[in-house]
PDB file of C-alpha atoms in Angstrom:
ATOM      1  CA  MET A   1      -2.975 170.728 -52.826  1.00 85.00           C
ATOM      2  CA  ASN A   2      -0.107 173.356 -53.023  1.00 95.00           C
ATOM      3  CA  THR A   3      -1.722 176.178 -53.984  1.00 97.00           C
ATOM      4  CA  ILE A   4      -1.289 180.477 -53.049  1.00 98.00           C
ATOM      5  CA  LYS A   5      -4.367 182.494 -51.800  1.00 96.00           C
ATOM      6  CA  PHE A   6      -5.298 186.746 -52.690  1.00 96.00           C
ATOM      7  CA  THR A   7      -7.425 188.029 -49.853  1.00 94.00           C
ATOM      8  CA  PRO A   8      -7.788 191.806 -49.265  1.00 93.00           C
ATOM      9  CA  ILE A   9      -6.557 192.559 -45.571  1.00 91.00           C
ATOM     10  CA  ASN A  10     -10.320 194.403 -45.414  1.00 83.00           C
ATOM     11  CA  ASP A  11     -11.839 191.672 -46.232  1.00 72.00           C
ATOM     12  CA  ILE A  12     -11.038 188.375 -44.495  1.00 60.00           C
ATOM     13  CA  ARG A  13     -13.913 186.532 -43.771  1.00 57.00           C
ATOM     14  CA  LYS A  14     -13.247 183.487 -41.359  1.00 53.00           C
ATOM     15  CA  GLU A  15     -11.656 181.075 -41.826  1.00 58.00           C
ATOM     16  CA  THR A  16     -13.405 177.662 -41.885  1.00 57.00           C
ATOM     17  CA  SER A  17      -9.872 175.276 -40.959  1.00 61.00           C
ATOM     18  CA  ASN A  18      -7.061 176.620 -38.954  1.00 69.00           C
ATOM     19  CA  VAL A  19      -3.880 174.854 -40.439  1.00 72.00           C
ATOM     20  CA  GLU A  20      -2.631 175.122 -36.223  1.00 69.00           C
ATOM     21  CA  VAL A  21      -5.120 173.475 -34.670  1.00 67.00           C
ATOM     22  CA  PHE A  22      -5.621 170.175 -35.417  1.00 74.00           C
ATOM     23  CA  SER A  23      -5.391 166.184 -33.568  1.00 84.00           C
ATOM     24  CA  THR A  24      -6.686 163.383 -34.872  1.00 88.00           C
ATOM     25  CA  LYS A  25      -9.567 160.805 -33.803  1.00 90.00           C
ATOM     26  CA  GLU A  26     -10.898 157.394 -33.575  1.00 92.00           C
ATOM     27  CA  LEU A  27     -14.110 156.196 -36.127  1.00 92.00           C
ATOM     28  CA  THR A  28     -15.363 152.532 -36.151  1.00 92.00           C
ATOM     29  CA  ILE A  29     -16.813 151.425 -39.775  1.00 91.00           C
ATOM     30  CA  ASN A  30     -17.868 148.323 -39.928  1.00 89.00           C
ATOM     31  CA  ASN A  31     -15.635 146.685 -36.581  1.00 90.00           C
ATOM     32  CA  LYS A  32     -13.134 148.786 -37.918  1.00 92.00           C
ATOM     33  CA  LYS A  33     -10.888 150.994 -36.345  1.00 93.00           C
ATOM     34  CA  TYR A  34      -9.917 154.461 -38.400  1.00 90.00           C
ATOM     35  CA  LYS A  35      -7.881 157.365 -37.150  1.00 91.00           C
ATOM     36  CA  TYR A  36      -9.355 160.738 -39.064  1.00 89.00           C
ATOM     37  CA  PHE A  37      -7.878 164.119 -38.896  1.00 86.00           C
ATOM     38  CA  SER A  38     -10.429 166.688 -36.612  1.00 83.00           C
ATOM     39  CA  ASP A  39     -10.690 168.503 -39.613  1.00 83.00           C
ATOM     40  CA  ALA A  40     -11.767 166.099 -42.116  1.00 86.00           C
ATOM     41  CA  GLN A  41     -13.744 166.664 -44.630  1.00 91.00           C
ATOM     42  CA  LEU A  42     -17.003 164.638 -45.814  1.00 95.00           C
ATOM     43  CA  SER A  43     -16.539 165.691 -50.963  1.00 95.00           C
ATOM     44  CA  ILE A  44     -19.815 163.932 -52.027  1.00 96.00           C
ATOM     45  CA  TYR A  45     -19.487 163.818 -55.763  1.00 95.00           C
ATOM     46  CA  VAL A  46     -23.378 165.183 -56.952  1.00 95.00           C
ATOM     47  CA  THR A  47     -22.326 163.983 -60.540  1.00 94.00           C
ATOM     48  CA  LYS A  48     -19.402 163.137 -62.377  1.00 91.00           C
ATOM     49  CA  LYS A  49     -20.860 163.996 -65.648  1.00 93.00           C
ATOM     50  CA  CYS A  50     -18.801 167.315 -66.719  1.00 94.00           C
ATOM     51  CA  ASN A  51     -20.475 169.987 -69.215  1.00 95.00           C
ATOM     52  CA  ALA A  52     -16.469 170.652 -69.366  1.00 96.00           C
ATOM     53  CA  ALA A  53     -13.138 168.616 -70.234  1.00 94.00           C
ATOM     54  CA  CYS A  54     -10.686 169.443 -68.817  1.00 93.00           C
ATOM     55  CA  HIS A  55      -6.976 167.629 -69.579  1.00 89.00           C
ATOM     56  CA  PHE A  56      -5.490 168.157 -66.239  1.00 89.00           C
ATOM     57  CA  CYS A  57      -8.188 167.139 -63.800  1.00 88.00           C
ATOM     58  CA  MET A  58      -7.723 164.552 -62.079  1.00 83.00           C
ATOM     59  CA  ASN A  59     -11.397 162.412 -62.736  1.00 83.00           C
ATOM     60  CA  ASN A  60      -9.288 161.527 -65.954  1.00 79.00           C
ATOM     61  CA  PHE A  61      -6.613 159.811 -64.427  1.00 75.00           C
ATOM     62  CA  GLU A  62      -8.056 158.976 -60.714  1.00 73.00           C
ATOM     63  CA  ASN A  63      -9.862 155.116 -61.216  1.00 69.00           C
ATOM     64  CA  ARG A  64     -12.472 155.037 -58.508  1.00 70.00           C
ATOM     65  CA  CYS A  65     -13.824 158.231 -60.126  1.00 72.00           C
ATOM     66  CA  LEU A  66     -13.666 156.600 -63.629  1.00 69.00           C
ATOM     67  CA  SER A  67     -15.168 152.870 -62.538  1.00 73.00           C
ATOM     68  CA  SER A  68     -18.456 154.623 -61.128  1.00 78.00           C
ATOM     69  CA  LYS A  69     -21.217 153.569 -62.153  1.00 87.00           C
ATOM     70  CA  GLU A  70     -23.474 156.540 -61.045  1.00 88.00           C
ATOM     71  CA  LEU A  71     -26.427 155.710 -58.623  1.00 92.00           C
ATOM     72  CA  ASN A  72     -30.234 155.932 -60.211  1.00 93.00           C
ATOM     73  CA  ASP A  73     -31.465 158.427 -57.741  1.00 94.00           C
ATOM     74  CA  LYS A  74     -33.409 156.814 -55.101  1.00 95.00           C
ATOM     75  CA  GLU A  75     -30.192 155.087 -54.890  1.00 95.00           C
ATOM     76  CA  TYR A  76     -28.190 158.410 -54.713  1.00 94.00           C
ATOM     77  CA  TYR A  77     -30.986 160.079 -51.838  1.00 96.00           C
ATOM     78  CA  ASP A  78     -30.526 156.180 -49.945  1.00 95.00           C
ATOM     79  CA  SER A  79     -26.768 156.445 -49.495  1.00 95.00           C
ATOM     80  CA  LEU A  80     -26.498 160.081 -49.221  1.00 95.00           C
ATOM     81  CA  ASP A  81     -28.965 159.823 -46.456  1.00 96.00           C
ATOM     82  CA  TYR A  82     -27.402 157.196 -44.839  1.00 95.00           C
ATOM     83  CA  TYR A  83     -23.556 158.710 -45.023  1.00 95.00           C
ATOM     84  CA  LEU A  84     -25.397 161.497 -43.528  1.00 96.00           C
ATOM     85  CA  ASP A  85     -26.428 159.308 -40.783  1.00 95.00           C
ATOM     86  CA  PHE A  86     -23.277 157.561 -39.729  1.00 94.00           C
ATOM     87  CA  PHE A  87     -21.509 161.092 -39.816  1.00 95.00           C
ATOM     88  CA  LYS A  88     -24.176 162.746 -37.686  1.00 93.00           C
ATOM     89  CA  ASN A  89     -22.107 162.302 -34.111  1.00 91.00           C
ATOM     90  CA  ILE A  90     -18.415 164.039 -35.135  1.00 89.00           C
ATOM     91  CA  LYS A  91     -20.497 166.268 -38.350  1.00 88.00           C
ATOM     92  CA  PRO A  92     -17.550 166.619 -40.461  1.00 90.00           C
ATOM     93  CA  TRP A  93     -17.127 169.651 -43.322  1.00 90.00           C
ATOM     94  CA  ILE A  94     -18.640 169.079 -46.649  1.00 95.00           C
ATOM     95  CA  THR A  95     -17.359 169.398 -49.946  1.00 95.00           C
ATOM     96  CA  ILE A  96     -19.194 168.909 -52.412  1.00 96.00           C
ATOM     97  CA  THR A  97     -18.335 168.461 -56.068  1.00 94.00           C
ATOM     98  CA  GLY A  98     -18.403 166.373 -59.205  1.00 90.00           C
ATOM     99  CA  GLY A  99     -18.704 166.692 -62.124  1.00 92.00           C
ATOM    100  CA  GLU A 100     -20.353 169.535 -62.870  1.00 96.00           C
ATOM    101  CA  PRO A 101     -22.701 169.356 -59.783  1.00 96.00           C
ATOM    102  CA  THR A 102     -25.313 172.662 -60.936  1.00 96.00           C
ATOM    103  CA  ILE A 103     -26.105 170.067 -64.106  1.00 96.00           C
ATOM    104  CA  SER A 104     -27.148 168.263 -61.707  1.00 95.00           C
ATOM    105  CA  ASN A 105     -31.214 167.690 -61.248  1.00 95.00           C
ATOM    106  CA  ARG A 106     -29.522 166.209 -57.600  1.00 95.00           C
ATOM    107  CA  LEU A 107     -27.523 169.066 -57.036  1.00 96.00           C
ATOM    108  CA  ILE A 108     -31.156 171.313 -54.796  1.00 96.00           C
ATOM    109  CA  PRO A 109     -32.478 167.768 -53.463  1.00 96.00           C
ATOM    110  CA  THR A 110     -28.673 167.724 -52.051  1.00 96.00           C
ATOM    111  CA  LEU A 111     -28.043 171.347 -50.614  1.00 96.00           C
ATOM    112  CA  LYS A 112     -31.528 170.272 -48.628  1.00 96.00           C
ATOM    113  CA  LYS A 113     -30.813 167.152 -46.883  1.00 96.00           C
ATOM    114  CA  ILE A 114     -27.436 168.469 -45.939  1.00 96.00           C
ATOM    115  CA  LYS A 115     -28.848 171.516 -44.547  1.00 95.00           C
ATOM    116  CA  ASP A 116     -31.570 170.381 -42.822  1.00 96.00           C
ATOM    117  CA  LYS A 117     -29.633 167.628 -40.686  1.00 94.00           C
ATOM    118  CA  LYS A 118     -27.101 170.668 -39.796  1.00 93.00           C
ATOM    119  CA  PHE A 119     -24.386 169.641 -42.209  1.00 93.00           C
ATOM    120  CA  LYS A 120     -22.522 172.644 -43.126  1.00 91.00           C
ATOM    121  CA  ILE A 121     -20.835 173.068 -46.596  1.00 91.00           C
ATOM    122  CA  ARG A 122     -17.158 174.115 -46.337  1.00 88.00           C
ATOM    123  CA  THR A 123     -16.752 173.875 -50.294  1.00 92.00           C
ATOM    124  CA  PHE A 124     -18.874 173.977 -53.765  1.00 96.00           C
ATOM    125  CA  SER A 125     -16.414 173.578 -56.525  1.00 96.00           C
ATOM    126  CA  THR A 126     -18.108 174.402 -59.715  1.00 97.00           C
ATOM    127  CA  ASN A 127     -17.153 175.585 -63.394  1.00 96.00           C
ATOM    128  CA  GLY A 128     -19.709 178.034 -62.652  1.00 94.00           C
ATOM    129  CA  SER A 129     -21.343 177.478 -65.642  1.00 93.00           C
ATOM    130  CA  HIS A 130     -24.788 177.435 -64.210  1.00 95.00           C
ATOM    131  CA  LEU A 131     -25.180 178.701 -61.176  1.00 96.00           C
ATOM    132  CA  LEU A 132     -27.761 181.561 -63.103  1.00 96.00           C
ATOM    133  CA  ASP A 133     -29.626 179.000 -64.469  1.00 95.00           C
ATOM    134  CA  LYS A 134     -33.229 179.562 -63.186  1.00 95.00           C
ATOM    135  CA  VAL A 135     -35.034 176.921 -61.622  1.00 95.00           C
ATOM    136  CA  ASP A 136     -38.658 177.266 -60.331  1.00 94.00           C
ATOM    137  CA  SER A 137     -38.375 181.040 -61.480  1.00 94.00           C
ATOM    138  CA  LYS A 138     -34.913 181.617 -58.926  1.00 95.00           C
ATOM    139  CA  PRO A 139     -31.696 181.371 -60.034  1.00 96.00           C
ATOM    140  CA  LEU A 140     -29.668 178.556 -58.429  1.00 96.00           C
ATOM    141  CA  ILE A 141     -27.080 179.888 -56.552  1.00 96.00           C
ATOM    142  CA  GLN A 142     -30.425 181.626 -55.209  1.00 96.00           C
ATOM    143  CA  TYR A 143     -31.003 177.729 -54.156  1.00 96.00           C
ATOM    144  CA  MET A 144     -27.593 178.292 -52.720  1.00 94.00           C
ATOM    145  CA  LEU A 145     -28.270 181.055 -50.213  1.00 95.00           C
ATOM    146  CA  GLU A 146     -30.922 179.873 -48.799  1.00 95.00           C
ATOM    147  CA  ASN A 147     -29.613 176.370 -47.583  1.00 95.00           C
ATOM    148  CA  ASN A 148     -26.488 178.362 -46.243  1.00 90.00           C
ATOM    149  CA  VAL A 149     -23.750 177.546 -49.173  1.00 90.00           C
ATOM    150  CA  LEU A 150     -22.286 180.676 -48.417  1.00 85.00           C
ATOM    151  CA  ASN A 151     -18.208 180.076 -47.723  1.00 85.00           C
ATOM    152  CA  ASN A 152     -15.727 179.519 -50.413  1.00 87.00           C
ATOM    153  CA  ILE A 153     -17.894 178.949 -53.658  1.00 94.00           C
ATOM    154  CA  ASN A 154     -14.806 177.481 -56.456  1.00 96.00           C
ATOM    155  CA  ILE A 155     -15.024 178.788 -59.216  1.00 97.00           C
ATOM    156  CA  SER A 156     -12.340 177.404 -62.122  1.00 97.00           C
ATOM    157  CA  ARG A 157     -10.802 179.816 -64.530  1.00 97.00           C
ATOM    158  CA  MET A 158      -7.842 179.257 -66.302  1.00 97.00           C
ATOM    159  CA  VAL A 159      -7.061 182.537 -68.109  1.00 98.00           C
ATOM    160  CA  ILE A 160      -8.345 185.901 -68.214  1.00 98.00           C
ATOM    161  CA  ASP A 161      -9.699 185.889 -72.661  1.00 98.00           C
ATOM    162  CA  ASP A 162     -12.939 183.964 -73.097  1.00 98.00           C
ATOM    163  CA  ASP A 163     -12.072 182.286 -76.132  1.00 97.00           C
ATOM    164  CA  GLU A 164      -9.031 180.800 -74.814  1.00 97.00           C
ATOM    165  CA  ASN A 165     -10.436 179.385 -71.472  1.00 97.00           C
ATOM    166  CA  SER A 166     -13.119 178.433 -73.463  1.00 97.00           C
ATOM    167  CA  LYS A 167     -10.586 176.220 -74.712  1.00 97.00           C
ATOM    168  CA  ILE A 168      -8.550 175.302 -72.303  1.00 96.00           C
ATOM    169  CA  MET A 169     -11.379 173.907 -70.472  1.00 96.00           C
ATOM    170  CA  ASN A 170     -13.229 172.390 -73.437  1.00 96.00           C
ATOM    171  CA  ILE A 171     -16.307 173.604 -72.540  1.00 96.00           C
ATOM    172  CA  ASN A 172     -18.821 175.331 -74.535  1.00 96.00           C
ATOM    173  CA  ILE A 173     -18.204 179.791 -74.924  1.00 95.00           C
ATOM    174  CA  LYS A 174     -21.671 180.905 -72.945  1.00 93.00           C
ATOM    175  CA  ASP A 175     -20.932 178.646 -70.151  1.00 92.00           C
ATOM    176  CA  SER A 176     -17.716 180.236 -68.972  1.00 92.00           C
ATOM    177  CA  ASN A 177     -17.613 183.852 -69.059  1.00 96.00           C
ATOM    178  CA  ASN A 178     -16.552 187.037 -67.721  1.00 97.00           C
ATOM    179  CA  ASN A 179     -19.697 188.110 -68.450  1.00 97.00           C
ATOM    180  CA  ASN A 180     -21.932 185.878 -66.371  1.00 96.00           C
ATOM    181  CA  LEU A 181     -18.966 186.286 -63.389  1.00 97.00           C
ATOM    182  CA  ARG A 182     -19.574 190.032 -62.763  1.00 97.00           C
ATOM    183  CA  LYS A 183     -23.028 188.828 -62.497  1.00 97.00           C
ATOM    184  CA  ILE A 184     -22.108 185.694 -60.519  1.00 97.00           C
ATOM    185  CA  ALA A 185     -20.158 188.141 -58.305  1.00 97.00           C
ATOM    186  CA  THR A 186     -22.605 190.938 -58.117  1.00 97.00           C
ATOM    187  CA  PHE A 187     -25.103 188.613 -56.596  1.00 96.00           C
ATOM    188  CA  ALA A 188     -22.208 187.070 -54.477  1.00 95.00           C
ATOM    189  CA  ASN A 189     -21.434 190.191 -52.848  1.00 94.00           C
ATOM    190  CA  VAL A 190     -24.894 191.706 -52.087  1.00 95.00           C
ATOM    191  CA  ASN A 191     -25.444 188.332 -50.423  1.00 94.00           C
ATOM    192  CA  ASP A 192     -22.491 188.121 -48.227  1.00 91.00           C
ATOM    193  CA  ILE A 193     -21.210 184.751 -50.073  1.00 92.00           C
ATOM    194  CA  GLU A 194     -17.827 184.490 -50.452  1.00 91.00           C
ATOM    195  CA  ILE A 195     -16.802 183.483 -54.807  1.00 93.00           C
ATOM    196  CA  ARG A 196     -13.387 182.583 -54.490  1.00 94.00           C
ATOM    197  CA  LEU A 197     -12.343 181.825 -58.227  1.00 97.00           C
ATOM    198  CA  SER A 198      -9.594 178.972 -58.742  1.00 97.00           C
ATOM    199  CA  CYS A 199      -6.941 178.221 -61.698  1.00 98.00           C
ATOM    200  CA  ASN A 200      -4.793 175.745 -62.056  1.00 97.00           C
ATOM    201  CA  LEU A 201      -1.079 176.936 -63.357  1.00 97.00           C
ATOM    202  CA  LEU A 202      -0.875 175.778 -66.748  1.00 96.00           C
ATOM    203  CA  LYS A 203       2.344 176.460 -69.343  1.00 95.00           C
ATOM    204  CA  GLU A 204      -0.280 177.245 -71.573  1.00 95.00           C
ATOM    205  CA  GLY A 205      -2.014 179.860 -68.729  1.00 96.00           C
ATOM    206  CA  VAL A 206      -0.688 181.215 -65.925  1.00 98.00           C
ATOM    207  CA  ASN A 207       2.749 180.466 -65.099  1.00 97.00           C
ATOM    208  CA  ASP A 208       4.789 182.929 -63.528  1.00 98.00           C
ATOM    209  CA  LEU A 209       4.146 185.652 -61.019  1.00 98.00           C
ATOM    210  CA  ASN A 210       3.209 188.569 -63.061  1.00 98.00           C
ATOM    211  CA  THR A 211       0.062 186.617 -64.936  1.00 98.00           C
ATOM    212  CA  ILE A 212      -1.163 185.327 -61.228  1.00 98.00           C
ATOM    213  CA  LEU A 213      -1.217 189.625 -60.342  1.00 98.00           C
ATOM    214  CA  GLU A 214      -2.132 190.264 -63.533  1.00 98.00           C
ATOM    215  CA  PHE A 215      -5.185 187.317 -63.138  1.00 98.00           C
ATOM    216  CA  LYS A 216      -5.389 188.414 -59.327  1.00 98.00           C
ATOM    217  CA  ASP A 217      -6.273 192.064 -60.671  1.00 98.00           C
ATOM    218  CA  PHE A 218      -8.389 191.590 -63.857  1.00 98.00           C
ATOM    219  CA  TYR A 219     -11.343 189.125 -60.878  1.00 98.00           C
ATOM    220  CA  ASN A 220     -10.674 191.690 -57.859  1.00 96.00           C
ATOM    221  CA  ASN A 221     -12.578 194.461 -60.110  1.00 96.00           C
ATOM    222  CA  LEU A 222     -14.875 192.341 -62.020  1.00 96.00           C
ATOM    223  CA  GLY A 223     -16.206 192.003 -58.471  1.00 95.00           C
ATOM    224  CA  ILE A 224     -14.290 188.441 -57.315  1.00 96.00           C
ATOM    225  CA  LYS A 225     -12.144 188.662 -54.214  1.00 92.00           C
ATOM    226  CA  THR A 226      -9.959 186.593 -53.248  1.00 95.00           C
ATOM    227  CA  VAL A 227      -8.470 184.151 -55.854  1.00 97.00           C
ATOM    228  CA  MET A 228      -6.791 181.024 -55.986  1.00 97.00           C
ATOM    229  CA  PHE A 229      -3.598 179.349 -58.240  1.00 98.00           C
ATOM    230  CA  ARG A 230      -3.014 175.687 -57.759  1.00 97.00           C
ATOM    231  CA  GLU A 231      -0.311 173.308 -58.834  1.00 96.00           C
ATOM    232  CA  LEU A 232      -1.237 170.710 -60.990  1.00 92.00           C
ATOM    233  CA  ILE A 233      -0.332 167.018 -58.854  1.00 83.00           C
ATOM    234  CA  PRO A 234       2.488 166.642 -60.750  1.00 72.00           C
ATOM    235  CA  LEU A 235       1.629 163.341 -62.805  1.00 69.00           C
ATOM    236  CA  PRO A 236       3.869 161.939 -66.142  1.00 64.00           C
ATOM    237  CA  TYR A 237       0.966 162.710 -68.513  1.00 60.00           C
ATOM    238  CA  LYS A 238       0.238 166.277 -67.171  1.00 65.00           C
ATOM    239  CA  LYS A 239       4.249 167.494 -67.850  1.00 73.00           C
ATOM    240  CA  ASP A 240       3.670 169.158 -71.020  1.00 85.00           C
ATOM    241  CA  SER A 241       1.223 171.609 -68.704  1.00 90.00           C
ATOM    242  CA  TYR A 242       2.862 170.996 -64.897  1.00 91.00           C
ATOM    243  CA  VAL A 243       4.637 174.391 -63.596  1.00 94.00           C
ATOM    244  CA  ASN A 244       6.482 173.854 -60.326  1.00 94.00           C
ATOM    245  CA  ILE A 245       5.238 175.983 -58.372  1.00 97.00           C
ATOM    246  CA  ASN A 246       7.837 176.099 -55.977  1.00 96.00           C
ATOM    247  CA  THR A 247       9.603 178.553 -58.314  1.00 97.00           C
ATOM    248  CA  ILE A 248       6.503 181.486 -57.805  1.00 98.00           C
ATOM    249  CA  PHE A 249       6.909 180.672 -53.689  1.00 98.00           C
ATOM    250  CA  LYS A 250      10.810 181.773 -54.567  1.00 98.00           C
ATOM    251  CA  GLU A 251       9.734 184.747 -56.980  1.00 98.00           C
ATOM    252  CA  ILE A 252       7.020 186.106 -53.590  1.00 98.00           C
ATOM    253  CA  GLU A 253      10.426 185.481 -51.394  1.00 97.00           C
ATOM    254  CA  ASP A 254      12.322 187.090 -53.384  1.00 97.00           C
ATOM    255  CA  ASN A 255      10.015 190.381 -53.889  1.00 98.00           C
ATOM    256  CA  LYS A 256      10.486 193.147 -51.469  1.00 96.00           C
ATOM    257  CA  GLU A 257       6.882 194.202 -52.759  1.00 97.00           C
ATOM    258  CA  PHE A 258       6.014 190.407 -49.932  1.00 98.00           C
ATOM    259  CA  LYS A 259       6.555 190.768 -46.648  1.00 98.00           C
ATOM    260  CA  LEU A 260       6.518 187.726 -44.461  1.00 98.00           C
ATOM    261  CA  LEU A 261       4.483 188.003 -41.828  1.00 96.00           C
ATOM    262  CA  LYS A 262       4.703 184.243 -39.695  1.00 95.00           C
ATOM    263  CA  THR A 263       4.301 180.961 -41.223  1.00 96.00           C
ATOM    264  CA  MET A 264       2.317 178.542 -39.865  1.00 93.00           C
ATOM    265  CA  GLU A 265       2.697 174.937 -39.366  1.00 90.00           C
ATOM    266  CA  GLY A 266      -0.268 172.416 -39.820  1.00 84.00           C
ATOM    267  CA  MET A 267      -0.300 168.069 -40.226  1.00 80.00           C
ATOM    268  CA  TYR A 268      -0.607 168.251 -43.920  1.00 83.00           C
ATOM    269  CA  TYR A 269       0.898 171.857 -45.018  1.00 88.00           C
ATOM    270  CA  THR A 270       3.523 175.047 -44.506  1.00 93.00           C
ATOM    271  CA  VAL A 271       1.828 178.070 -45.136  1.00 94.00           C
ATOM    272  CA  LYS A 272       4.005 181.298 -45.375  1.00 96.00           C
ATOM    273  CA  VAL A 273       1.250 184.327 -44.852  1.00 95.00           C
ATOM    274  CA  TYR A 274       2.566 187.882 -46.601  1.00 97.00           C
ATOM    275  CA  GLN A 275       1.156 191.429 -47.257  1.00 97.00           C
ATOM    276  CA  PHE A 276       1.428 192.396 -50.114  1.00 97.00           C
ATOM    277  CA  ASN A 277      -0.159 196.032 -50.971  1.00 96.00           C
ATOM    278  CA  ASP A 278      -3.804 195.819 -49.471  1.00 94.00           C
ATOM    279  CA  TYR A 279      -3.786 191.289 -49.734  1.00 96.00           C
ATOM    280  CA  LEU A 280      -3.076 189.002 -47.539  1.00 95.00           C
ATOM    281  CA  VAL A 281      -1.417 185.875 -49.530  1.00 97.00           C
ATOM    282  CA  LYS A 282      -1.109 182.410 -48.288  1.00 96.00           C
ATOM    283  CA  CYS A 283       1.356 180.493 -49.367  1.00 97.00           C
ATOM    284  CA  TYR A 284       0.819 176.145 -49.235  1.00 95.00           C
ATOM    285  CA  LYS A 285       2.960 173.919 -49.410  1.00 95.00           C
ATOM    286  CA  GLU A 286       2.151 170.033 -49.028  1.00 91.00           C
ATOM    287  CA  LYS A 287       5.034 168.333 -46.255  1.00 86.00           C
ATOM    288  CA  GLU A 288       6.862 165.576 -48.018  1.00 81.00           C
ATOM    289  CA  ILE A 289       6.403 163.496 -44.324  1.00 69.00           C
ATOM    290  CA  VAL A 290       2.510 162.836 -43.310  1.00 70.00           C
ATOM    291  CA  ASP A 291       0.935 160.035 -42.148  1.00 74.00           C
ATOM    292  CA  ASN A 292      -1.123 158.404 -44.636  1.00 75.00           C
ATOM    293  CA  SER A 293      -2.852 156.259 -41.841  1.00 83.00           C
ATOM    294  CA  ILE A 294      -4.538 159.192 -40.658  1.00 86.00           C
ATOM    295  CA  ILE A 295      -7.472 159.752 -43.167  1.00 88.00           C
ATOM    296  CA  ARG A 296      -7.811 163.754 -43.850  1.00 86.00           C
ATOM    297  CA  GLU A 297     -10.999 162.790 -46.667  1.00 90.00           C
ATOM    298  CA  PHE A 298     -13.768 160.636 -46.446  1.00 93.00           C
ATOM    299  CA  VAL A 299     -15.001 160.814 -50.069  1.00 93.00           C
ATOM    300  CA  ILE A 300     -18.888 159.662 -51.257  1.00 93.00           C
ATOM    301  CA  TYR A 301     -18.555 158.436 -55.016  1.00 90.00           C
ATOM    302  CA  PRO A 302     -20.827 158.156 -58.034  1.00 88.00           C
ATOM    303  CA  ASP A 303     -21.484 154.536 -57.030  1.00 89.00           C
ATOM    304  CA  GLY A 304     -22.712 155.126 -53.937  1.00 89.00           C
ATOM    305  CA  LYS A 305     -18.808 153.703 -51.909  1.00 90.00           C
ATOM    306  CA  LEU A 306     -17.501 155.436 -49.526  1.00 92.00           C
ATOM    307  CA  ASP A 307     -13.672 155.711 -49.687  1.00 89.00           C
ATOM    308  CA  ASN A 308     -10.793 157.392 -48.137  1.00 85.00           C
ATOM    309  CA  GLY A 309      -9.893 159.839 -50.819  1.00 74.00           C
ATOM    310  CA  TYR A 310      -6.280 158.927 -50.655  1.00 71.00           C
ATOM    311  CA  ASP A 311      -5.125 155.773 -52.082  1.00 70.00           C
ATOM    312  CA  ASN A 312      -8.746 154.801 -53.001  1.00 70.00           C
ATOM    313  CA  LYS A 313      -9.769 152.206 -49.920  1.00 76.00           C
ATOM    314  CA  THR A 314     -13.418 151.862 -49.494  1.00 84.00           C
ATOM    315  CA  LEU A 315     -14.282 151.982 -46.884  1.00 85.00           C
ATOM    316  CA  MET A 316     -17.647 151.301 -46.624  1.00 81.00           C
ATOM    317  CA  GLU A 317     -20.847 150.248 -49.568  1.00 81.00           C
ATOM    318  CA  VAL A 318     -24.830 150.900 -48.468  1.00 73.00           C
ATOM    319  CA  LYS A 319     -26.162 147.123 -49.565  1.00 64.00           C
TER     320      LYS A 319
END
């Protein structure tokens, strides 16, 4: 996904991946060999239910997610155990996703299983609405701390204004507001958890370099240090909201305040790294020609099936 990421130079966390270091490996699934990217991730749907209804959410258009029937609790935990045991030798990074994982009672047991089986979580995707909810007298984010969810908690936020953000994301303003984000950022900074704000570029929201910098500055002042801006996947039914990130890449390239430091070439991305004041700015551009036979993401869908995350090809199903 084409992305622009701002991170303070004096607060760069350890990167969980390096786009320039990659190789391919081989894995046998159901007696068939597959090639996979050495830095592949395993994305786990905790639930497909969500308390928001973003019109641009990929789950609205992704057939595998739409057709997935959620397993009951026993089936879910059995499926999770099965796949974590299957992947124990290659230990891919874990991504927790949904739906909205924080509204599911399966989240805490899922985090504990992942920790117990010695996997590491690279990314946790959430709209942030229930991170402060208490379970047995502890906020949910405390359980995340206890289970090593320390890197890349990506909280979705589309605009600065609470009312406008509520309308764009179709979420209750009580669930998504700047006061909650300030509290989450305070807890994260005290406990050395990396919170990242993730904003989709939208014509009705953040849509150029000026609005990007306004958004970044506001949330940096709120205590959130890393802010990312992502381009929507350009599908026809999203054209009214779609912003071409190439125009913003060009704005950055032409702006003398952005100093190009280096260009990195990965398997899937070309990354231009700039310095902007006391920030590092990474511009991730997906390559046009890639080998799609190499799996870069394994996905466990809500129905307990393992897919390759690209063309929705089922690789394995728990019987």
